[in-house]
Structure formats: structure tokens, C-alpha cells
Coordinates of C-alpha atoms in Angstrom, one line a residue:
X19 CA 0.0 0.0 0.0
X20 CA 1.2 3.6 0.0
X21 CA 1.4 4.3 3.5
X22 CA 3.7 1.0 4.0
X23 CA 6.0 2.8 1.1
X24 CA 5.9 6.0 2.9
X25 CA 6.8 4.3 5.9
X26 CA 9.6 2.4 4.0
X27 CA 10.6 5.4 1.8
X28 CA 9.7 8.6 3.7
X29 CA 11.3 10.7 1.0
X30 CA 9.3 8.7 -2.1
X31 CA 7.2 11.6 -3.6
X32 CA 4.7 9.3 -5.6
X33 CA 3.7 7.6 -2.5
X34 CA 2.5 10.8 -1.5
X35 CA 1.0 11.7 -4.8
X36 CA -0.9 8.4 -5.4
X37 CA -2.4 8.2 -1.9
X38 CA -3.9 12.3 -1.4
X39 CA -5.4 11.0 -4.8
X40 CA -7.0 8.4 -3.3
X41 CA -8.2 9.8 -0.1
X42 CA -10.1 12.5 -2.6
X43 CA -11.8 9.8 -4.1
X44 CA -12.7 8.7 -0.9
X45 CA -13.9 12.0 0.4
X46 CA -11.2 12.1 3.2
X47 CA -10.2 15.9 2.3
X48 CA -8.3 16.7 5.3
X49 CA -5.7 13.7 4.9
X50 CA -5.3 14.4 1.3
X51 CA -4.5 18.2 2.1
X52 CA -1.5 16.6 4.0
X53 CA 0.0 14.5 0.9
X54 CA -0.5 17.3 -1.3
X55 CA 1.9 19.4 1.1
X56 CA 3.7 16.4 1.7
X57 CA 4.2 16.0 -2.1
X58 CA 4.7 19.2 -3.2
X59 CA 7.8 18.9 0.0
X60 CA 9.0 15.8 -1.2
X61 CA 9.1 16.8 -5.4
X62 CA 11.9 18.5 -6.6
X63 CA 12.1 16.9 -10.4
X64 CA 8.1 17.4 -11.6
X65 CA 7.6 20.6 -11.3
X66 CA 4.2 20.8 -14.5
X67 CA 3.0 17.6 -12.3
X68 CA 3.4 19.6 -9.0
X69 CA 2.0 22.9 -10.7
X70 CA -1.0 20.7 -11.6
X71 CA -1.6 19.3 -7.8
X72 CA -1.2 22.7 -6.6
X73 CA -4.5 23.0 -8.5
X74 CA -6.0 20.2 -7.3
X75 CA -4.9 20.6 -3.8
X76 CA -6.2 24.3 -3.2
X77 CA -9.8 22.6 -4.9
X78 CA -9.3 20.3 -1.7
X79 CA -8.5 23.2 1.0
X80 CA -11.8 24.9 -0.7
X81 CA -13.1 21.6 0.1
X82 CA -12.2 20.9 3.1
X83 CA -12.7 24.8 4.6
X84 CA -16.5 23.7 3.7
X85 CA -16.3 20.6 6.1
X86 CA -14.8 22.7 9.0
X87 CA -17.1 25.5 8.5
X88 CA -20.0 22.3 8.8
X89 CA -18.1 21.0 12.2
X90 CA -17.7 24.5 13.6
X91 CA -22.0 25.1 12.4
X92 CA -22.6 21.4 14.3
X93 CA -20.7 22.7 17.6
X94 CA -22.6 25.7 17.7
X95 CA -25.7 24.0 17.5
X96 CA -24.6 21.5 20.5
X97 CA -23.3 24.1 22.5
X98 CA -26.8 26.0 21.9
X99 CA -28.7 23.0 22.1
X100 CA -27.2 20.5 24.8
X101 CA -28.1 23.2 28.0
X102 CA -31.4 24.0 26.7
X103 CA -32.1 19.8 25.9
X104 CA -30.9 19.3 29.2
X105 CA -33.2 21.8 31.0
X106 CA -36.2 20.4 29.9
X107 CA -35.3 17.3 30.8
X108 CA -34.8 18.6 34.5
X109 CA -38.1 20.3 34.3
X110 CA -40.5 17.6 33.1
X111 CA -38.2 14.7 34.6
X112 CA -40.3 11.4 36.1
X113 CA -37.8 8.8 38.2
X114 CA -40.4 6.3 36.7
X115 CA -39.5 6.9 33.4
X116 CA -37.2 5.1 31.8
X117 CA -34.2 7.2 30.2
X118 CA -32.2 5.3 27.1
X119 CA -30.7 7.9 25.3
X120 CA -27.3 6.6 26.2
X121 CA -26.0 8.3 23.4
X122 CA -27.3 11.8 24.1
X123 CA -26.0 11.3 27.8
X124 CA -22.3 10.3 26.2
X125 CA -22.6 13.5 23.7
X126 CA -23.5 15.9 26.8
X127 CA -21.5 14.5 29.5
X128 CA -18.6 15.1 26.9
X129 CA -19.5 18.6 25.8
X130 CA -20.3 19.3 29.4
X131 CA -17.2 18.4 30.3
X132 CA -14.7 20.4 27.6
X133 CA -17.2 23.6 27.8
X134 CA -18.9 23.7 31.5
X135 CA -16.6 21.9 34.4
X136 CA -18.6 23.6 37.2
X137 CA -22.0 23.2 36.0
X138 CA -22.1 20.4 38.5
X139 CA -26.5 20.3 38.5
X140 CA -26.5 19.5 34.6
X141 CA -23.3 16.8 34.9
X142 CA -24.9 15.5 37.9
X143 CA -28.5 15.4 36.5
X144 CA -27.3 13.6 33.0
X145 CA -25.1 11.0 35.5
X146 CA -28.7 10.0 37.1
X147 CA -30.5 9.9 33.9
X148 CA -27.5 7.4 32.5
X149 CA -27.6 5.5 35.8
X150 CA -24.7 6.2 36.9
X151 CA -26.1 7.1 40.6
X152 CA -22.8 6.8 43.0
X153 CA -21.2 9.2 40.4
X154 CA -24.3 12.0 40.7
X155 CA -24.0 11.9 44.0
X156 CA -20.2 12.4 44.0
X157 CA -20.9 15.5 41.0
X158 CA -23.6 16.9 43.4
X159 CA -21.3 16.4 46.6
X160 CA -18.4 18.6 44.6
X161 CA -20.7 21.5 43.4
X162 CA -21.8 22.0 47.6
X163 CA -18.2 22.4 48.5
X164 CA -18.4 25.5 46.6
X165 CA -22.0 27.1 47.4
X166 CA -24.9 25.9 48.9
X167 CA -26.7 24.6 45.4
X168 CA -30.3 25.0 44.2
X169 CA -33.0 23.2 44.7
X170 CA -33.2 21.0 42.0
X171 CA -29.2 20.0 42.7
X172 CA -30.6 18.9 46.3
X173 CA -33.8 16.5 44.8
X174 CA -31.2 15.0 42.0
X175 CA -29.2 13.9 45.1
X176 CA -31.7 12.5 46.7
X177 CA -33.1 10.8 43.3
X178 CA -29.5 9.2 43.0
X179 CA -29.3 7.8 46.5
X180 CA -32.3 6.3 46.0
X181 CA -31.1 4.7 42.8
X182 CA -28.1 4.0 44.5
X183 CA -30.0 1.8 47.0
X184 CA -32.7 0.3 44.1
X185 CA -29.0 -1.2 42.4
X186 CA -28.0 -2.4 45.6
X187 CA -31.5 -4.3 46.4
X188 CA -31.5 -5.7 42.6
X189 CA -27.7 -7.2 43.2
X190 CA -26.5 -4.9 40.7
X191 CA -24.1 -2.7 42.9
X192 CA -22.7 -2.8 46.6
X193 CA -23.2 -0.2 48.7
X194 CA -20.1 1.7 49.9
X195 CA -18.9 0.9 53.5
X196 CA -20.4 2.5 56.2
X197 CA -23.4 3.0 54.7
X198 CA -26.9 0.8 54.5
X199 CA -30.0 1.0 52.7
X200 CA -31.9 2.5 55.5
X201 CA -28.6 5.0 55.6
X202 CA -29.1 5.8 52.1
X203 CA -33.4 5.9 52.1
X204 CA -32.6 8.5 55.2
X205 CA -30.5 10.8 53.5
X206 CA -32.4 10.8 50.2
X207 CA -35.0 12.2 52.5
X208 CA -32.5 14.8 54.1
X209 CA -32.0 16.3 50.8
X210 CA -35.7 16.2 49.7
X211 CA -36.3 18.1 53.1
X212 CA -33.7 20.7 51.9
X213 CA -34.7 20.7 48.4
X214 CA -37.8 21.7 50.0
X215 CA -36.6 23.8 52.6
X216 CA -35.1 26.3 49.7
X217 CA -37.8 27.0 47.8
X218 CA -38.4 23.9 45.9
X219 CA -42.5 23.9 44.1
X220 CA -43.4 20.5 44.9
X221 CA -44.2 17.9 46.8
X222 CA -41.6 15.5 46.8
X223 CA -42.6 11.3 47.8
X224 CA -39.7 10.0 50.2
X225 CA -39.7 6.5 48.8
X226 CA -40.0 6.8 45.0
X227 CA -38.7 10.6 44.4
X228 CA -41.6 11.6 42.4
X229 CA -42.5 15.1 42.4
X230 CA -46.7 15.7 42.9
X231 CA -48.4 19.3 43.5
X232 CA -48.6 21.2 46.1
X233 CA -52.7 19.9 46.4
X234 CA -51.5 16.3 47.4
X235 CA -50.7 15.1 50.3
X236 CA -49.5 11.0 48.8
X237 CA -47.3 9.9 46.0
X238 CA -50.2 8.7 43.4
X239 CA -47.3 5.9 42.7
X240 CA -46.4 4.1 45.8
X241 CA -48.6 6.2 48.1
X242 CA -46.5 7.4 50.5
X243 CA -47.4 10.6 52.4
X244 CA -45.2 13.4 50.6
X245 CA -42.9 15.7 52.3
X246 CA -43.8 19.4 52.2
X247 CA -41.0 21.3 53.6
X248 CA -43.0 21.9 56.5
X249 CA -40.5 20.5 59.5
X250 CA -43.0 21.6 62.7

């Protein structure tokens, strides 16, 4: 192949020459950008030939200046979209429902990561959506060392230690030690109560985690009486 006779013969020209010609057939601009320059390094004895890939090369920077303009239009549109996608989610979000947009959750935790490293809510919130509860917990834990947190930061936490305890009963994760499941039911309910306690506009069920109005006094799930906020 071409590559193995560029890696043989770093200095053979043609190699470079025949293979930018068949990434462009391929439609791989970018690497054929790279042999072009490589060629056009390497050539010394052809010059009509290397006039005639300078043609064909500057069609392929034209081409390829397309694509990036493309990948920098598509990061726009995540950056735009991700926090907005992610908000309504929070807003209309059920702990009944069953979340499998791994993908999505790859794609956000990732941009999430490279663009906002201290929004621990939406990092957090995405973690519990994907299932990974122990690691919400931990995202939630890091963003109080810094403030206080909102509301919504506080009910994610509890959500998560309650998933955190649903693995454990299912087999499908051990508990950290220390703890139990009544440890981890009781402080799912600690942050409920201060969820609640800052302002939070619902009702909020202990056991389940789902949110109901403020005109009901049990979870129309499991029918546990709801916490209010109301500690007298």
C-alpha cells in the first residue's frame, strides 16, 4: 500500500501523490490536504506535475474549509442546544421513566465536560439519567463544596441515592462501606427536606422521588405521604 512505502521510503514523492489521490476519491479531504503538502515537499524533479496538484490541492482546501465550517456550524448547535435539551429534561423529569438515550448522555456528558466543568447540576442530573447514581452523588457532593446549590441539585441527590439503593437491592451494585440502605433511604429524604426547605415547588414522595403538586398530600405511585418542607 502507499502508506507501507511511505513508511519504508519517507522521501518517495509518488507515494505521497498516489495516496492524497485516493483519499479524494474517498472523500477524506483533510488527509489528502497533508499528501498534497507532503508531495509538493518531497518533489523536486516534476515541477508541471506539482503545478498541476497545486490546482488540485487548493480545490481540496476549498473543500475541506467547507467541512470545517460544517463541524464548527454542528458545535454551535450542540453548544446552543445540549443546555437547553438538558433543562427540559430537569423540568418535566419522572424517576419512573425510563431514560435510554445513552447516546445523548455520552454526547452531553462530553461537551459538558470540555465547555462547563462547574455546572455540576447538569453533569450530575445527566449522571442520574444514564444511571450512573454513585457518580451523581459524587458531581452533586463537589458542586456544595463550593455554594450551597439549588433546589433542583438537592432533589437530583436524593433521586440518586435512591437509585443508588434500588442497584443495591436488585444485586446490581454494593453499597459503599459505612453505609446501608436505610442510611441511604434517610438521606435521600435529608435532601428532599432541603430541596424543600429552599424553595423547591413541589411535593416530593420519600420513597419513590416523584414530584406531585402542592394539592397532594400522597405519592399517586407508591402512596406514600409526601414531604412538604413543612419540618414543625
Amino acid at each position: 500500500s502507499f502508506t507501507k512505502a511511505i513508511e519504508f521510503n519517507p522521501g518517495l514523492e509518488m507515494a505521497y501523490y498516489r495516496r492524497a489521490e485516493a483519499y479524494r476519491k474517498l472523500g477524506k479531504n483533510r488527509e489528502a490536504i497533508w499528501d498534497c503538502i507532503k508531495f509538493l515537499e518531497t518533489d523536486r524533479r516534476q515541477p508541471v506535475m506539482a503545478e498541476d496538484f497545486t490546482s488540485a490541492m487548493k480545490e481540496a482546501v476549498k473543500i475541506a474549509r467547507r467541512d470545517l465550517e460544517k463541524d464548527r456550524v454542528k458545535e454551535e448547535i450542540i453548544s446552543f442546544g445540549i443546555p437547553g435539551l438538558i433543562d427540559e429534561l430537569i423540568e418535566g423529569y419522572d424517576p419512573l421513566k425510563d431514560y435510554a438515550d445513552k447516546h445523548f448522555y455520552q454526547l452531553a456528558l462530553s461537551w459538558l465536560g470540555g465547555n462547563l466543568k462547574q455546572d455540576t447540576c447538569r453533569i450530575g442530573f445527566v449522571k442520574v439519567l444514564s444511571g450512573e447514581y454513585e457518580e451523581a452523588r459524587k458531581e452533586f457532593d463537589r458542586g456544595f463544596e463550593e455554594n450551597p446549590g439549588t433546589p433542583d441539585m438537592h432533589y437530583f441527590k436524593g433521586v440518586a441515592l435512591l437509585g443508588m439503593k434500588k442497584k443495591a437491592e436488585r444485586g446490581r451494585s454494593i453499597i459503599r462501606r459505612g453505609e446501608s440502605m436505610d442510611g441511604l433511604s434517610e438521606q435521600a429524604r435529608e435532601s428532599f427536606q432541603q430541596a424543600l426547605m429552599m424553595g423547591y415547588g413541589w411535593r416530593l414522595c420519600p420513597r419513590c422521588g416523584c414530584r406531585m403538586s402542592s394539592e397532594t398530600n400522597f405519592c399517586a405511585h407508591c402512596g406514600e405521604r409526601l414531604l412538604t418542607g413543612d419540618i414543625s
